[in-house]
Amino acid sequence: MNFTTITDIHADELTLYHQFRENAFREDGSFIADSPKVVNLLLEEGIEVKSILATQTYYDEYHTLVESYKDITLYLATKEQMQSIVGHKIHHNVMMHGIRPKETSLNALGDNILMLDEISSTQNIGAIARSAAAIGIDSYLVPSYGPHPYSRRALRVSMGHISMLKMHIYTDIKETITTLKANGYRIYAAEVTEDSTPLSSVKVNDKWVLLMGHEGSGLSEDLIALCDEVVTIEMMEGVKSFNVGIAASIMMYQFKYGAKK
């Protein structure tokens, strides 16, 4: 492997690693991932990579995986240099500059879709992606006005598993739901209403969309009216709701393995 040894952490070529501590993206779809587990999974999934910034320890341990990529820049840094770039003490030894995969069109999504409305927590975005990948849900539909699944924290929480899902980012939720219904999907709203179907007794179509709402306010009445069925998780008296990430995981599992017609 041919390395570019870092002597100045403020060198122009490292600017991207300084700037991408939060959710910023460039027009080319650049993102920064960190930690061996996340970076390695992304590499295994064949994502487009521009450069890797890592210590010799990382390169020595994962040289076979890194060498499977051609024409990428390999920056060699010390752990102390990487900590200076991040701005705080870190417990990993690799960062990666990648390019987000192209979105999947609505017409090319899989038969099972987890759709988010106004989820505000980047952590929830990542946690739901990880659960979806684990359970075998093939598609992830998120709004343009919320956190991006390839933002740094969402990637870390998902452990990189977002790369295993087909992803589409929509701008108009009502228009998107209408299109999905026209494409043959049955839309299930996750909400507590007087006439909602208990999760334990719901029967799902082969093609379905599970729509999750905002962490605090849930789904609006006009969105619920657009859906085909409302489903709720049975809970003990006095408990009003689950965390949206937990609720999504429970419902996805039941939809995938226990609720067939």
PDB file of C-alpha atoms in Angstrom:
ATOM      1  CA  MET A   1       0.000   0.000   0.000  1.00  0.00           C
ATOM      2  CA  ASN A   2       1.188   3.490  -0.832  1.00  0.00           C
ATOM      3  CA  PHE A   3       0.631   5.946   1.995  1.00  0.00           C
ATOM      4  CA  THR A   4       0.561   9.717   2.205  1.00  0.00           C
ATOM      5  CA  THR A   5       2.085  10.379   5.614  1.00  0.00           C
ATOM      6  CA  ILE A   6       0.464  13.258   7.470  1.00  0.00           C
ATOM      7  CA  THR A   7       2.855  15.900   8.749  1.00  0.00           C
ATOM      8  CA  ASP A   8       0.367  18.782   9.009  1.00  0.00           C
ATOM      9  CA  ILE A   9      -3.179  18.055  10.155  1.00  0.00           C
ATOM     10  CA  HIS A  10      -4.267  21.412   8.719  1.00  0.00           C
ATOM     11  CA  ALA A  11      -3.162  20.550   5.200  1.00  0.00           C
ATOM     12  CA  ASP A  12      -5.689  21.443   2.502  1.00  0.00           C
ATOM     13  CA  GLU A  13      -6.298  17.835   1.545  1.00  0.00           C
ATOM     14  CA  LEU A  14      -7.565  17.115   5.076  1.00  0.00           C
ATOM     15  CA  THR A  15     -10.059  19.996   5.165  1.00  0.00           C
ATOM     16  CA  LEU A  16     -12.949  17.625   4.546  1.00  0.00           C
ATOM     17  CA  TYR A  17     -12.131  15.600   7.645  1.00  0.00           C
ATOM     18  CA  HIS A  18     -12.260  18.762   9.758  1.00  0.00           C
ATOM     19  CA  GLN A  19     -15.529  20.042   8.287  1.00  0.00           C
ATOM     20  CA  PHE A  20     -17.609  16.893   8.389  1.00  0.00           C
ATOM     21  CA  ARG A  21     -17.992  16.513  12.121  1.00  0.00           C
ATOM     22  CA  GLU A  22     -21.750  17.047  11.887  1.00  0.00           C
ATOM     23  CA  ASN A  23     -24.317  16.640   9.118  1.00  0.00           C
ATOM     24  CA  ALA A  24     -22.884  18.799   6.318  1.00  0.00           C
ATOM     25  CA  PHE A  25     -22.684  17.416   2.808  1.00  0.00           C
ATOM     26  CA  ARG A  26     -21.196  18.709  -0.394  1.00  0.00           C
ATOM     27  CA  GLU A  27     -22.875  18.618  -3.778  1.00  0.00           C
ATOM     28  CA  ASP A  28     -20.905  15.512  -4.696  1.00  0.00           C
ATOM     29  CA  GLY A  29     -22.501  13.575  -1.820  1.00  0.00           C
ATOM     30  CA  SER A  30     -19.370  13.372   0.316  1.00  0.00           C
ATOM     31  CA  PHE A  31     -19.653  12.031   3.840  1.00  0.00           C
ATOM     32  CA  ILE A  32     -17.253  11.036   6.600  1.00  0.00           C
ATOM     33  CA  ALA A  33     -17.494   7.732   8.462  1.00  0.00           C
ATOM     34  CA  ASP A  34     -15.431   6.652  11.443  1.00  0.00           C
ATOM     35  CA  SER A  35     -14.582   3.567  13.537  1.00  0.00           C
ATOM     36  CA  PRO A  36     -13.385   0.252  12.091  1.00  0.00           C
ATOM     37  CA  LYS A  37     -16.776  -1.478  12.309  1.00  0.00           C
ATOM     38  CA  VAL A  38     -18.553   1.238  10.334  1.00  0.00           C
ATOM     39  CA  VAL A  39     -15.781   1.816   7.807  1.00  0.00           C
ATOM     40  CA  ASN A  40     -15.205  -1.890   7.213  1.00  0.00           C
ATOM     41  CA  LEU A  41     -18.889  -2.619   6.613  1.00  0.00           C
ATOM     42  CA  LEU A  42     -19.080   0.228   4.114  1.00  0.00           C
ATOM     43  CA  LEU A  43     -15.983  -1.106   2.362  1.00  0.00           C
ATOM     44  CA  GLU A  44     -17.470  -4.602   2.266  1.00  0.00           C
ATOM     45  CA  GLU A  45     -20.647  -3.203   0.714  1.00  0.00           C
ATOM     46  CA  GLY A  46     -18.604  -1.688  -2.100  1.00  0.00           C
ATOM     47  CA  ILE A  47     -19.429   1.939  -1.440  1.00  0.00           C
ATOM     48  CA  GLU A  48     -17.506   4.583  -3.405  1.00  0.00           C
ATOM     49  CA  VAL A  49     -14.462   5.714  -1.410  1.00  0.00           C
ATOM     50  CA  LYS A  50     -12.253   8.731  -2.004  1.00  0.00           C
ATOM     51  CA  SER A  51      -9.775   8.390   0.855  1.00  0.00           C
ATOM     52  CA  ILE A  52      -9.043   6.715   4.179  1.00  0.00           C
ATOM     53  CA  LEU A  53      -7.330   8.392   7.116  1.00  0.00           C
ATOM     54  CA  ALA A  54      -6.005   5.826   9.559  1.00  0.00           C
ATOM     55  CA  THR A  55      -3.181   4.692  11.786  1.00  0.00           C
ATOM     56  CA  GLN A  56      -0.650   2.042  10.847  1.00  0.00           C
ATOM     57  CA  THR A  57      -2.394  -0.324  13.249  1.00  0.00           C
ATOM     58  CA  TYR A  58      -5.601  -0.155  11.239  1.00  0.00           C
ATOM     59  CA  TYR A  59      -3.854  -0.654   7.907  1.00  0.00           C
ATOM     60  CA  ASP A  60      -1.906  -3.613   9.254  1.00  0.00           C
ATOM     61  CA  GLU A  61      -5.019  -5.350  10.567  1.00  0.00           C
ATOM     62  CA  TYR A  62      -7.309  -4.722   7.592  1.00  0.00           C
ATOM     63  CA  HIS A  63      -4.849  -4.532   4.707  1.00  0.00           C
ATOM     64  CA  THR A  64      -6.680  -7.167   2.657  1.00  0.00           C
ATOM     65  CA  LEU A  65      -9.939  -5.212   2.762  1.00  0.00           C
ATOM     66  CA  VAL A  66      -8.256  -1.890   2.022  1.00  0.00           C
ATOM     67  CA  GLU A  67      -6.233  -3.355  -0.844  1.00  0.00           C
ATOM     68  CA  SER A  68      -9.451  -4.506  -2.516  1.00  0.00           C
ATOM     69  CA  TYR A  69     -10.019  -0.844  -3.377  1.00  0.00           C
ATOM     70  CA  LYS A  70      -7.987   0.754  -6.133  1.00  0.00           C
ATOM     71  CA  ASP A  71      -7.187   4.407  -6.811  1.00  0.00           C
ATOM     72  CA  ILE A  72      -8.046   5.765  -3.367  1.00  0.00           C
ATOM     73  CA  THR A  73      -5.802   7.946  -1.228  1.00  0.00           C
ATOM     74  CA  LEU A  74      -4.516   6.349   1.978  1.00  0.00           C
ATOM     75  CA  TYR A  75      -3.507   8.897   4.605  1.00  0.00           C
ATOM     76  CA  LEU A  76      -1.283   7.641   7.400  1.00  0.00           C
ATOM     77  CA  ALA A  77      -1.636   9.446  10.717  1.00  0.00           C
ATOM     78  CA  THR A  78      -0.944   8.922  14.389  1.00  0.00           C
ATOM     79  CA  LYS A  79      -3.735   8.484  16.908  1.00  0.00           C
ATOM     80  CA  GLU A  80      -2.842  11.890  18.368  1.00  0.00           C
ATOM     81  CA  GLN A  81      -3.142  13.566  14.962  1.00  0.00           C
ATOM     82  CA  MET A  82      -6.553  12.023  14.412  1.00  0.00           C
ATOM     83  CA  GLN A  83      -7.702  13.208  17.815  1.00  0.00           C
ATOM     84  CA  SER A  84      -6.608  16.730  16.917  1.00  0.00           C
ATOM     85  CA  ILE A  85      -8.678  16.586  13.721  1.00  0.00           C
ATOM     86  CA  VAL A  86     -11.791  15.359  15.512  1.00  0.00           C
ATOM     87  CA  GLY A  87     -11.315  17.802  18.374  1.00  0.00           C
ATOM     88  CA  HIS A  88     -11.643  15.347  21.242  1.00  0.00           C
ATOM     89  CA  LYS A  89     -10.276  12.039  22.461  1.00  0.00           C
ATOM     90  CA  ILE A  90     -11.297   9.161  20.208  1.00  0.00           C
ATOM     91  CA  HIS A  91     -11.213   5.423  20.700  1.00  0.00           C
ATOM     92  CA  HIS A  92     -10.914   4.359  17.081  1.00  0.00           C
ATOM     93  CA  ASN A  93      -8.181   4.537  14.513  1.00  0.00           C
ATOM     94  CA  VAL A  94      -9.803   5.125  11.124  1.00  0.00           C
ATOM     95  CA  MET A  95     -11.911   7.658   9.243  1.00  0.00           C
ATOM     96  CA  MET A  96     -13.139   7.444   5.668  1.00  0.00           C
ATOM     97  CA  HIS A  97     -14.270   9.900   2.999  1.00  0.00           C
ATOM     98  CA  GLY A  98     -17.000   8.235   0.976  1.00  0.00           C
ATOM     99  CA  ILE A  99     -19.694   9.205  -1.526  1.00  0.00           C
ATOM    100  CA  ARG A 100     -23.328   8.513  -0.720  1.00  0.00           C
ATOM    101  CA  PRO A 101     -24.866   5.856  -2.978  1.00  0.00           C
ATOM    102  CA  LYS A 102     -27.428   7.074  -5.477  1.00  0.00           C
ATOM    103  CA  GLU A 103     -30.973   7.033  -4.177  1.00  0.00           C
ATOM    104  CA  THR A 104     -33.386   4.353  -5.330  1.00  0.00           C
ATOM    105  CA  SER A 105     -36.453   5.615  -7.187  1.00  0.00           C
ATOM    106  CA  LEU A 106     -39.878   4.993  -5.677  1.00  0.00           C
ATOM    107  CA  ASN A 107     -40.660   2.568  -8.479  1.00  0.00           C
ATOM    108  CA  ALA A 108     -37.580   0.457  -7.686  1.00  0.00           C
ATOM    109  CA  LEU A 109     -37.984   0.065  -3.915  1.00  0.00           C
ATOM    110  CA  GLY A 110     -38.529  -3.375  -2.403  1.00  0.00           C
ATOM    111  CA  ASP A 111     -41.766  -4.932  -1.195  1.00  0.00           C
ATOM    112  CA  ASN A 112     -41.215  -3.934   2.453  1.00  0.00           C
ATOM    113  CA  ILE A 113     -40.617  -0.275   3.262  1.00  0.00           C
ATOM    114  CA  LEU A 114     -40.011   1.529   6.540  1.00  0.00           C
ATOM    115  CA  MET A 115     -41.065   5.157   6.021  1.00  0.00           C
ATOM    116  CA  LEU A 116     -40.364   8.042   8.403  1.00  0.00           C
ATOM    117  CA  ASP A 117     -42.316  11.268   8.690  1.00  0.00           C
ATOM    118  CA  GLU A 118     -40.807  14.012  10.850  1.00  0.00           C
ATOM    119  CA  ILE A 119     -38.190  12.148  12.851  1.00  0.00           C
ATOM    120  CA  SER A 120     -35.904  14.773  14.387  1.00  0.00           C
ATOM    121  CA  SER A 121     -33.283  12.627  16.130  1.00  0.00           C
ATOM    122  CA  THR A 122     -30.223  11.632  14.118  1.00  0.00           C
ATOM    123  CA  GLN A 123     -29.717   8.786  16.575  1.00  0.00           C
ATOM    124  CA  ASN A 124     -33.195   7.414  15.835  1.00  0.00           C
ATOM    125  CA  ILE A 125     -32.525   7.621  12.094  1.00  0.00           C
ATOM    126  CA  GLY A 126     -29.443   5.449  12.562  1.00  0.00           C
ATOM    127  CA  ALA A 127     -31.002   3.043  15.051  1.00  0.00           C
ATOM    128  CA  ILE A 128     -34.000   2.363  12.819  1.00  0.00           C
ATOM    129  CA  ALA A 129     -31.725   1.732   9.827  1.00  0.00           C
ATOM    130  CA  ARG A 130     -29.733  -0.812  11.831  1.00  0.00           C
ATOM    131  CA  SER A 131     -32.900  -2.613  12.945  1.00  0.00           C
ATOM    132  CA  ALA A 132     -34.322  -2.609   9.418  1.00  0.00           C
ATOM    133  CA  ALA A 133     -31.178  -4.223   8.044  1.00  0.00           C
ATOM    134  CA  ALA A 134     -31.133  -6.821  10.819  1.00  0.00           C
ATOM    135  CA  ILE A 135     -34.786  -7.764  10.370  1.00  0.00           C
ATOM    136  CA  GLY A 136     -34.581  -7.890   6.594  1.00  0.00           C
ATOM    137  CA  ILE A 137     -36.578  -4.820   5.622  1.00  0.00           C
ATOM    138  CA  ASP A 138     -35.162  -3.886   2.251  1.00  0.00           C
ATOM    139  CA  SER A 139     -36.087  -0.221   1.814  1.00  0.00           C
ATOM    140  CA  TYR A 140     -35.845   2.987   3.854  1.00  0.00           C
ATOM    141  CA  LEU A 141     -37.868   6.083   2.983  1.00  0.00           C
ATOM    142  CA  VAL A 142     -36.927   9.313   4.764  1.00  0.00           C
ATOM    143  CA  PRO A 143     -37.865  13.010   4.380  1.00  0.00           C
ATOM    144  CA  SER A 144     -35.566  15.650   2.937  1.00  0.00           C
ATOM    145  CA  TYR A 145     -36.374  17.899   5.912  1.00  0.00           C
ATOM    146  CA  GLY A 146     -34.943  15.498   8.516  1.00  0.00           C
ATOM    147  CA  PRO A 147     -31.497  14.149   9.438  1.00  0.00           C
ATOM    148  CA  HIS A 148     -29.724  12.303   6.639  1.00  0.00           C
ATOM    149  CA  PRO A 149     -28.980   8.583   7.211  1.00  0.00           C
ATOM    150  CA  TYR A 150     -25.395   9.165   6.018  1.00  0.00           C
ATOM    151  CA  SER A 151     -24.741  11.950   8.504  1.00  0.00           C
ATOM    152  CA  ARG A 152     -21.848  11.026  10.740  1.00  0.00           C
ATOM    153  CA  ARG A 153     -23.798  10.214  13.889  1.00  0.00           C
ATOM    154  CA  ALA A 154     -26.545   8.331  12.054  1.00  0.00           C
ATOM    155  CA  LEU A 155     -23.898   6.249  10.303  1.00  0.00           C
ATOM    156  CA  ARG A 156     -22.185   5.484  13.586  1.00  0.00           C
ATOM    157  CA  VAL A 157     -25.434   4.471  15.314  1.00  0.00           C
ATOM    158  CA  SER A 158     -26.476   2.320  12.359  1.00  0.00           C
ATOM    159  CA  MET A 159     -22.999   0.748  12.406  1.00  0.00           C
ATOM    160  CA  GLY A 160     -22.942   1.387   8.659  1.00  0.00           C
ATOM    161  CA  HIS A 161     -25.929  -0.868   7.988  1.00  0.00           C
ATOM    162  CA  ILE A 162     -27.738   1.892   6.113  1.00  0.00           C
ATOM    163  CA  SER A 163     -25.545   0.805   3.187  1.00  0.00           C
ATOM    164  CA  MET A 164     -27.476  -2.487   3.074  1.00  0.00           C
ATOM    165  CA  LEU A 165     -30.819  -0.764   2.432  1.00  0.00           C
ATOM    166  CA  LYS A 166     -32.389   0.763  -0.634  1.00  0.00           C
ATOM    167  CA  MET A 167     -32.938   4.407   0.294  1.00  0.00           C
ATOM    168  CA  HIS A 168     -35.148   7.138  -1.112  1.00  0.00           C
ATOM    169  CA  ILE A 169     -35.455  10.704   0.156  1.00  0.00           C
ATOM    170  CA  TYR A 170     -38.812  12.336  -0.502  1.00  0.00           C
ATOM    171  CA  THR A 171     -39.903  15.979  -0.326  1.00  0.00           C
ATOM    172  CA  ASP A 172     -43.720  15.771  -0.340  1.00  0.00           C
ATOM    173  CA  ILE A 173     -45.071  13.088   1.967  1.00  0.00           C
ATOM    174  CA  LYS A 174     -48.670  13.156   0.737  1.00  0.00           C
ATOM    175  CA  GLU A 175     -47.625  12.919  -2.877  1.00  0.00           C
ATOM    176  CA  THR A 176     -45.237  10.100  -2.001  1.00  0.00           C
ATOM    177  CA  ILE A 177     -47.887   8.104  -0.158  1.00  0.00           C
ATOM    178  CA  THR A 178     -50.262   8.524  -3.102  1.00  0.00           C
ATOM    179  CA  THR A 179     -47.607   7.223  -5.493  1.00  0.00           C
ATOM    180  CA  LEU A 180     -46.821   4.250  -3.265  1.00  0.00           C
ATOM    181  CA  LYS A 181     -50.500   3.318  -3.071  1.00  0.00           C
ATOM    182  CA  ALA A 182     -50.735   3.527  -6.859  1.00  0.00           C
ATOM    183  CA  ASN A 183     -47.723   1.195  -7.017  1.00  0.00           C
ATOM    184  CA  GLY A 184     -49.618  -1.461  -5.068  1.00  0.00           C
ATOM    185  CA  TYR A 185     -48.412  -0.901  -1.508  1.00  0.00           C
ATOM    186  CA  ARG A 186     -50.724  -1.000   1.486  1.00  0.00           C
ATOM    187  CA  ILE A 187     -49.840   1.836   3.842  1.00  0.00           C
ATOM    188  CA  TYR A 188     -49.873   1.130   7.586  1.00  0.00           C
ATOM    189  CA  ALA A 189     -49.685   4.070   9.992  1.00  0.00           C
ATOM    190  CA  ALA A 190     -48.060   3.449  13.369  1.00  0.00           C
ATOM    191  CA  GLU A 191     -50.269   5.425  15.739  1.00  0.00           C
ATOM    192  CA  VAL A 192     -52.597   5.091  18.720  1.00  0.00           C
ATOM    193  CA  THR A 193     -56.229   5.758  17.714  1.00  0.00           C
ATOM    194  CA  GLU A 194     -59.619   4.511  18.877  1.00  0.00           C
ATOM    195  CA  ASP A 195     -59.963   2.155  15.928  1.00  0.00           C
ATOM    196  CA  SER A 196     -56.336   1.121  15.433  1.00  0.00           C
ATOM    197  CA  THR A 197     -55.502  -2.551  14.871  1.00  0.00           C
ATOM    198  CA  PRO A 198     -53.474  -4.221  17.652  1.00  0.00           C
ATOM    199  CA  LEU A 199     -50.081  -5.282  16.336  1.00  0.00           C
ATOM    200  CA  SER A 200     -50.577  -8.862  17.522  1.00  0.00           C
ATOM    201  CA  SER A 201     -53.576  -9.318  15.218  1.00  0.00           C
ATOM    202  CA  VAL A 202     -52.614  -7.252  12.171  1.00  0.00           C
ATOM    203  CA  LYS A 203     -52.418  -9.008   8.787  1.00  0.00           C
ATOM    204  CA  VAL A 204     -50.156  -7.429   6.192  1.00  0.00           C
ATOM    205  CA  ASN A 205     -50.048  -7.523   2.411  1.00  0.00           C
ATOM    206  CA  ASP A 206     -47.004  -8.776   0.540  1.00  0.00           C
ATOM    207  CA  LYS A 207     -46.237  -5.164  -0.431  1.00  0.00           C
ATOM    208  CA  TRP A 208     -46.404  -2.829   2.532  1.00  0.00           C
ATOM    209  CA  VAL A 209     -45.187   0.470   3.914  1.00  0.00           C
ATOM    210  CA  LEU A 210     -44.937   1.074   7.648  1.00  0.00           C
ATOM    211  CA  LEU A 211     -45.119   4.806   8.386  1.00  0.00           C
ATOM    212  CA  MET A 212     -43.623   6.094  11.656  1.00  0.00           C
ATOM    213  CA  GLY A 213     -44.307   9.618  12.940  1.00  0.00           C
ATOM    214  CA  HIS A 214     -42.535  12.289  14.962  1.00  0.00           C
ATOM    215  CA  GLU A 215     -41.034  11.292  18.320  1.00  0.00           C
ATOM    216  CA  GLY A 216     -43.337  13.613  20.239  1.00  0.00           C
ATOM    217  CA  SER A 217     -46.406  14.444  18.147  1.00  0.00           C
ATOM    218  CA  GLY A 218     -46.718  11.262  16.109  1.00  0.00           C
ATOM    219  CA  LEU A 219     -48.638  11.339  12.831  1.00  0.00           C
ATOM    220  CA  SER A 220     -51.081  14.102  11.921  1.00  0.00           C
ATOM    221  CA  GLU A 221     -54.745  13.299  11.299  1.00  0.00           C
ATOM    222  CA  ASP A 222     -54.542  14.192   7.612  1.00  0.00           C
ATOM    223  CA  LEU A 223     -51.652  11.756   7.118  1.00  0.00           C
ATOM    224  CA  ILE A 224     -53.480   9.014   8.994  1.00  0.00           C
ATOM    225  CA  ALA A 225     -56.474   9.584   6.716  1.00  0.00           C
ATOM    226  CA  LEU A 226     -54.263   8.849   3.702  1.00  0.00           C
ATOM    227  CA  CYS A 227     -53.163   5.484   5.088  1.00  0.00           C
ATOM    228  CA  ASP A 228     -54.996   2.193   4.611  1.00  0.00           C
ATOM    229  CA  GLU A 229     -54.799   0.997   8.211  1.00  0.00           C
ATOM    230  CA  VAL A 230     -53.619   2.222  11.603  1.00  0.00           C
ATOM    231  CA  VAL A 231     -51.632  -0.179  13.781  1.00  0.00           C
ATOM    232  CA  THR A 232     -50.663   0.179  17.424  1.00  0.00           C
ATOM    233  CA  ILE A 233     -48.512  -1.824  19.827  1.00  0.00           C
ATOM    234  CA  GLU A 234     -50.411  -3.097  22.835  1.00  0.00           C
ATOM    235  CA  MET A 235     -49.009  -1.553  26.021  1.00  0.00           C
ATOM    236  CA  MET A 236     -49.588  -1.779  29.742  1.00  0.00           C
ATOM    237  CA  GLU A 237     -52.050   0.706  31.195  1.00  0.00           C
ATOM    238  CA  GLY A 238     -50.344   3.964  32.103  1.00  0.00           C
ATOM    239  CA  VAL A 239     -47.679   3.694  29.400  1.00  0.00           C
ATOM    240  CA  LYS A 240     -48.465   5.915  26.430  1.00  0.00           C
ATOM    241  CA  SER A 241     -45.763   5.089  23.932  1.00  0.00           C
ATOM    242  CA  PHE A 242     -42.407   3.521  23.064  1.00  0.00           C
ATOM    243  CA  ASN A 243     -39.350   5.324  21.802  1.00  0.00           C
ATOM    244  CA  VAL A 244     -39.841   5.515  18.024  1.00  0.00           C
ATOM    245  CA  GLY A 245     -36.730   3.435  17.368  1.00  0.00           C
ATOM    246  CA  ILE A 246     -37.946   0.678  19.693  1.00  0.00           C
ATOM    247  CA  ALA A 247     -41.487   0.851  18.289  1.00  0.00           C
ATOM    248  CA  ALA A 248     -40.199   0.622  14.717  1.00  0.00           C
ATOM    249  CA  SER A 249     -38.118  -2.454  15.570  1.00  0.00           C
ATOM    250  CA  ILE A 250     -41.015  -4.265  17.245  1.00  0.00           C
ATOM    251  CA  MET A 251     -43.421  -3.489  14.415  1.00  0.00           C
ATOM    252  CA  MET A 252     -40.988  -4.305  11.614  1.00  0.00           C
ATOM    253  CA  TYR A 253     -40.314  -7.719  13.140  1.00  0.00           C
ATOM    254  CA  GLN A 254     -44.005  -8.507  13.461  1.00  0.00           C
ATOM    255  CA  PHE A 255     -44.738  -7.277   9.939  1.00  0.00           C
ATOM    256  CA  LYS A 256     -41.878  -9.327   8.520  1.00  0.00           C
ATOM    257  CA  TYR A 257     -42.307 -12.604  10.390  1.00  0.00           C
ATOM    258  CA  GLY A 258     -45.617 -12.771  12.215  1.00  0.00           C
ATOM    259  CA  ALA A 259     -48.338 -10.864  10.419  1.00  0.00           C
ATOM    260  CA  LYS A 260     -48.847 -12.489   7.012  1.00  0.00           C
ATOM    261  CA  LYS A 261     -52.297 -12.762   5.495  1.00  0.00           C
TER     262      LYS A 261
END
